[in-house]
Amino acid sequence: MKILVLNGPNLNLLGLREPELYGSRSYTELTNYVNQTAAELGLEVEQRQSNHEGVLVDWIQSALGTADAIVINPAAYTHTSVAILDALKAVALPAVEVHLTEPDERESFRRVSYAGLACEKRFAGQGFLSYRLALEYLREKNLECGMRNSE
Ligand code: CA2
């Protein structure tokens, strides 16, 4: 199972700013954590980060035919981007929304998630663990599908 893991704007600054909110580990540490988790779970992952909405849309589109599922932390675009919502709907792959913090417990403008409308699950407020939970969820779901298909 191949999973495209996308991270949105400013997540490349992890560990460099606002550690009280986002933790002290870097973006490279996040990608290492996700790679290690994927290896443990027997999943293939491709990870990308962009500060640009259109680039994220292009990558979501590129998942069609090249990935089985998407894990996405759209960062600030979570709360603004109909383009990312439309792209996720268009590719219609299983998608999971992840967040390091719990947006619902922060400013009221973070309570809306457009991307979440196209995602079947959300893991938030658990730091790096949110990404692991997303991968575990997709793996479990894939195993269940495989079992059903072999019946
Ligand atoms: O909790 C999350 O993962 C968020 O997606 C993070 C976004 C925020 O806009 C969402 O509401 C929730 C912000 C990402 C900014 O990342 C930074 C990392 C280090 C330093 C500064 C910003």
mmCIF file of C-alpha atoms and ligand atoms in Angstrom:
data_model
loop_
_atom_site.group_PDB
_atom_site.id
_atom_site.type_symbol
_atom_site.label_atom_id
_atom_site.label_comp_id
_atom_site.label_asym_id
_atom_site.label_seq_id
_atom_site.Cartn_x
_atom_site.Cartn_y
_atom_site.Cartn_z
ATOM 1 C CA MET A 1 0.000 0.000 0.000
ATOM 2 C CA LYS A 2 1.434 3.361 -1.028
ATOM 3 C CA ILE A 3 0.492 6.511 0.857
ATOM 4 C CA LEU A 4 1.134 10.101 -0.150
ATOM 5 C CA VAL A 5 1.816 12.237 2.948
ATOM 6 C CA LEU A 6 1.354 15.958 2.351
ATOM 7 C CA ASN A 7 2.233 18.841 4.653
ATOM 8 C CA GLY A 8 1.143 22.419 4.119
ATOM 9 C CA PRO A 9 2.547 25.887 4.767
ATOM 10 C CA ASN A 10 5.076 26.651 7.480
ATOM 11 C CA LEU A 11 5.425 23.068 8.663
ATOM 12 C CA ASN A 12 8.995 23.237 7.304
ATOM 13 C CA LEU A 13 9.641 25.549 10.299
ATOM 14 C CA LEU A 14 8.910 22.841 12.849
ATOM 15 C CA GLY A 15 11.306 23.008 15.769
ATOM 16 C CA LEU A 16 12.555 26.456 14.772
ATOM 17 C CA ARG A 17 9.622 28.598 15.970
ATOM 18 C CA GLU A 18 6.762 28.293 18.489
ATOM 19 C CA PRO A 19 8.030 25.079 20.159
ATOM 20 C CA GLU A 20 5.437 25.552 22.927
ATOM 21 C CA LEU A 21 2.755 24.949 20.286
ATOM 22 C CA TYR A 22 4.324 22.651 17.709
ATOM 23 C CA GLY A 23 7.080 20.952 19.713
ATOM 24 C CA SER A 24 10.861 21.130 19.452
ATOM 25 C CA ARG A 25 11.396 18.458 16.802
ATOM 26 C CA SER A 26 12.181 19.525 13.243
ATOM 27 C CA TYR A 27 10.415 18.818 9.964
ATOM 28 C CA THR A 28 13.219 16.385 9.088
ATOM 29 C CA GLU A 29 12.535 14.575 12.364
ATOM 30 C CA LEU A 30 8.859 14.374 11.387
ATOM 31 C CA THR A 31 9.688 12.844 7.992
ATOM 32 C CA ASN A 32 12.094 10.377 9.661
ATOM 33 C CA TYR A 33 9.370 9.462 12.162
ATOM 34 C CA VAL A 34 6.833 8.899 9.366
ATOM 35 C CA ASN A 35 9.334 6.843 7.315
ATOM 36 C CA GLN A 36 10.147 4.688 10.332
ATOM 37 C CA THR A 37 6.481 4.207 11.221
ATOM 38 C CA ALA A 38 5.658 3.279 7.630
ATOM 39 C CA ALA A 39 8.492 0.725 7.541
ATOM 40 C CA GLU A 40 7.207 -0.813 10.795
ATOM 41 C CA LEU A 41 3.716 -1.080 9.371
ATOM 42 C CA GLY A 42 4.859 -2.389 5.996
ATOM 43 C CA LEU A 43 3.644 0.682 4.117
ATOM 44 C CA GLU A 44 5.303 2.682 1.377
ATOM 45 C CA VAL A 45 5.177 6.456 1.899
ATOM 46 C CA GLU A 46 6.055 9.455 -0.196
ATOM 47 C CA GLN A 47 6.290 12.706 1.780
ATOM 48 C CA ARG A 48 6.082 16.257 0.507
ATOM 49 C CA GLN A 49 5.746 19.746 1.991
ATOM 50 C CA SER A 50 4.807 22.984 0.279
ATOM 51 C CA ASN A 51 3.941 26.517 1.287
ATOM 52 C CA HIS A 52 1.869 26.906 -1.894
ATOM 53 C CA GLU A 53 -1.774 25.945 -2.263
ATOM 54 C CA GLY A 54 -1.587 25.172 -6.007
ATOM 55 C CA VAL A 55 1.422 22.918 -5.526
ATOM 56 C CA LEU A 56 -0.511 20.923 -2.911
ATOM 57 C CA VAL A 57 -3.433 20.688 -5.374
ATOM 58 C CA ASP A 58 -1.041 19.397 -8.088
ATOM 59 C CA TRP A 59 0.344 16.759 -5.727
ATOM 60 C CA ILE A 60 -3.149 15.618 -4.697
ATOM 61 C CA GLN A 61 -4.022 15.237 -8.398
ATOM 62 C CA SER A 62 -0.785 13.322 -8.994
ATOM 63 C CA ALA A 63 -1.867 10.723 -6.423
ATOM 64 C CA LEU A 64 -4.423 9.408 -8.888
ATOM 65 C CA GLY A 65 -2.993 6.162 -10.214
ATOM 66 C CA THR A 66 0.223 6.484 -8.174
ATOM 67 C CA ALA A 67 -0.962 6.199 -4.544
ATOM 68 C CA ASP A 68 -3.618 4.234 -2.674
ATOM 69 C CA ALA A 69 -4.382 6.861 -0.044
ATOM 70 C CA ILE A 70 -3.505 10.353 1.147
ATOM 71 C CA VAL A 71 -2.558 11.641 4.602
ATOM 72 C CA ILE A 72 -2.702 15.422 4.671
ATOM 73 C CA ASN A 73 -1.907 18.173 7.132
ATOM 74 C CA PRO A 74 -3.034 21.164 5.078
ATOM 75 C CA ALA A 75 -1.896 23.488 7.925
ATOM 76 C CA ALA A 76 -3.489 26.957 7.534
ATOM 77 C CA TYR A 77 -5.090 25.906 4.219
ATOM 78 C CA THR A 78 -7.252 23.527 6.272
ATOM 79 C CA HIS A 79 -9.381 26.514 7.197
ATOM 80 C CA THR A 80 -9.451 28.348 3.862
ATOM 81 C CA SER A 81 -8.901 26.110 0.868
ATOM 82 C CA VAL A 82 -11.848 25.028 -1.247
ATOM 83 C CA ALA A 83 -9.243 24.157 -3.936
ATOM 84 C CA ILE A 84 -7.690 21.479 -1.704
ATOM 85 C CA LEU A 85 -11.163 20.198 -0.779
ATOM 86 C CA ASP A 86 -12.122 19.970 -4.472
ATOM 87 C CA ALA A 87 -8.855 18.189 -5.375
ATOM 88 C CA LEU A 88 -9.353 15.618 -2.596
ATOM 89 C CA LYS A 89 -12.929 15.063 -3.754
ATOM 90 C CA ALA A 90 -11.827 14.793 -7.393
ATOM 91 C CA VAL A 91 -9.243 12.062 -6.811
ATOM 92 C CA ALA A 92 -11.654 10.275 -4.447
ATOM 93 C CA LEU A 93 -8.879 8.318 -2.729
ATOM 94 C CA PRO A 94 -9.187 7.448 0.956
ATOM 95 C CA ALA A 95 -7.851 10.545 2.731
ATOM 96 C CA VAL A 96 -7.037 11.234 6.368
ATOM 97 C CA GLU A 97 -6.605 14.715 7.873
ATOM 98 C CA VAL A 98 -3.892 15.130 10.495
ATOM 99 C CA HIS A 99 -2.842 17.972 12.783
ATOM 100 C CA LEU A 100 -0.119 18.344 15.374
ATOM 101 C CA THR A 101 -2.301 20.553 17.564
ATOM 102 C CA GLU A 102 -6.053 20.393 18.131
ATOM 103 C CA PRO A 103 -7.428 23.201 15.941
ATOM 104 C CA ASP A 104 -10.855 22.964 17.617
ATOM 105 C CA GLU A 105 -9.284 24.087 20.898
ATOM 106 C CA ARG A 106 -7.574 27.129 19.376
ATOM 107 C CA GLU A 107 -8.949 30.301 17.733
ATOM 108 C CA SER A 108 -12.512 30.042 16.416
ATOM 109 C CA PHE A 109 -11.359 30.494 12.772
ATOM 110 C CA ARG A 110 -9.561 27.149 13.050
ATOM 111 C CA ARG A 111 -12.798 25.286 13.803
ATOM 112 C CA VAL A 112 -13.706 25.100 10.108
ATOM 113 C CA SER A 113 -11.951 22.420 8.065
ATOM 114 C CA TYR A 114 -12.659 22.422 4.341
ATOM 115 C CA ALA A 115 -10.209 19.577 3.654
ATOM 116 C CA GLY A 116 -11.871 17.580 6.416
ATOM 117 C CA LEU A 117 -15.066 17.456 4.355
ATOM 118 C CA ALA A 118 -13.252 15.129 1.921
ATOM 119 C CA CYS A 119 -11.456 13.080 4.573
ATOM 120 C CA GLU A 120 -12.856 9.967 6.178
ATOM 121 C CA LYS A 121 -10.945 10.411 9.420
ATOM 122 C CA ARG A 122 -9.104 13.058 11.451
ATOM 123 C CA PHE A 123 -6.319 12.672 13.997
ATOM 124 C CA ALA A 124 -5.386 15.887 15.813
ATOM 125 C CA GLY A 125 -3.739 17.211 18.928
ATOM 126 C CA GLN A 126 -1.256 14.385 19.310
ATOM 127 C CA GLY A 127 1.904 15.809 17.745
ATOM 128 C CA PHE A 128 3.808 13.345 15.557
ATOM 129 C CA LEU A 129 1.575 10.548 16.869
ATOM 130 C CA SER A 130 -1.319 11.972 14.795
ATOM 131 C CA TYR A 131 0.595 10.829 11.671
ATOM 132 C CA ARG A 132 1.177 7.326 13.074
ATOM 133 C CA LEU A 133 -2.509 6.984 13.933
ATOM 134 C CA ALA A 134 -3.408 7.989 10.368
ATOM 135 C CA LEU A 135 -1.055 5.378 8.886
ATOM 136 C CA GLU A 136 -2.338 2.703 11.274
ATOM 137 C CA TYR A 137 -5.920 3.566 10.369
ATOM 138 C CA LEU A 138 -5.246 3.243 6.614
ATOM 139 C CA ARG A 139 -3.313 0.005 7.064
ATOM 140 C CA GLU A 140 -6.118 -1.498 9.143
ATOM 141 C CA LYS A 141 -8.695 -0.436 6.585
ATOM 142 C CA ASN A 142 -6.613 -1.899 3.744
ATOM 143 C CA LEU A 143 -6.230 -5.204 5.580
ATOM 144 C CA GLU A 144 -9.994 -5.363 6.167
ATOM 145 C CA CYS A 145 -10.647 -4.702 2.449
ATOM 146 C CA GLY A 146 -8.174 -7.422 1.479
ATOM 147 C CA MET A 147 -9.857 -9.913 3.797
ATOM 148 C CA ARG A 148 -13.314 -9.061 2.449
ATOM 149 C CA ASN A 149 -12.089 -9.457 -1.157
ATOM 150 C CA SER A 150 -10.641 -12.901 -0.473
ATOM 151 C CA GLU A 151 -13.885 -14.232 1.045
HETATM 152 O O1 CA2 B 1 -1.831 21.629 14.262
HETATM 153 C C1 CA2 B 1 -1.561 21.572 13.068
HETATM 154 O O2 CA2 B 1 -0.932 20.622 12.562
HETATM 155 C C2 CA2 B 1 -1.965 22.720 12.157
HETATM 156 O O3 CA2 B 1 -2.303 22.168 10.892
HETATM 157 C C3 CA2 B 1 -0.762 23.630 12.065
HETATM 158 C C4 CA2 B 1 -1.021 24.872 11.228
HETATM 159 C C5 CA2 B 1 -2.271 25.594 11.712
HETATM 160 O O4 CA2 B 1 -2.564 26.665 10.828
HETATM 161 C C6 CA2 B 1 -3.474 24.662 11.788
HETATM 162 O O5 CA2 B 1 -4.567 25.386 12.320
HETATM 163 C C7 CA2 B 1 -3.186 23.469 12.673
HETATM 164 C C8 CA2 B 1 0.153 25.819 11.302
HETATM 165 C C9 CA2 B 1 1.451 25.218 10.860
HETATM 166 C C10 CA2 B 1 2.547 26.155 11.211
HETATM 167 O O6 CA2 B 1 3.689 25.411 11.516
HETATM 168 C C11 CA2 B 1 4.682 26.028 12.213
HETATM 169 C C12 CA2 B 1 5.660 25.220 12.716
HETATM 170 C C13 CA2 B 1 6.682 25.775 13.439
HETATM 171 C C14 CA2 B 1 6.731 27.127 13.643
HETATM 172 C C15 CA2 B 1 5.758 27.937 13.132
HETATM 173 C C16 CA2 B 1 4.727 27.395 12.406
#
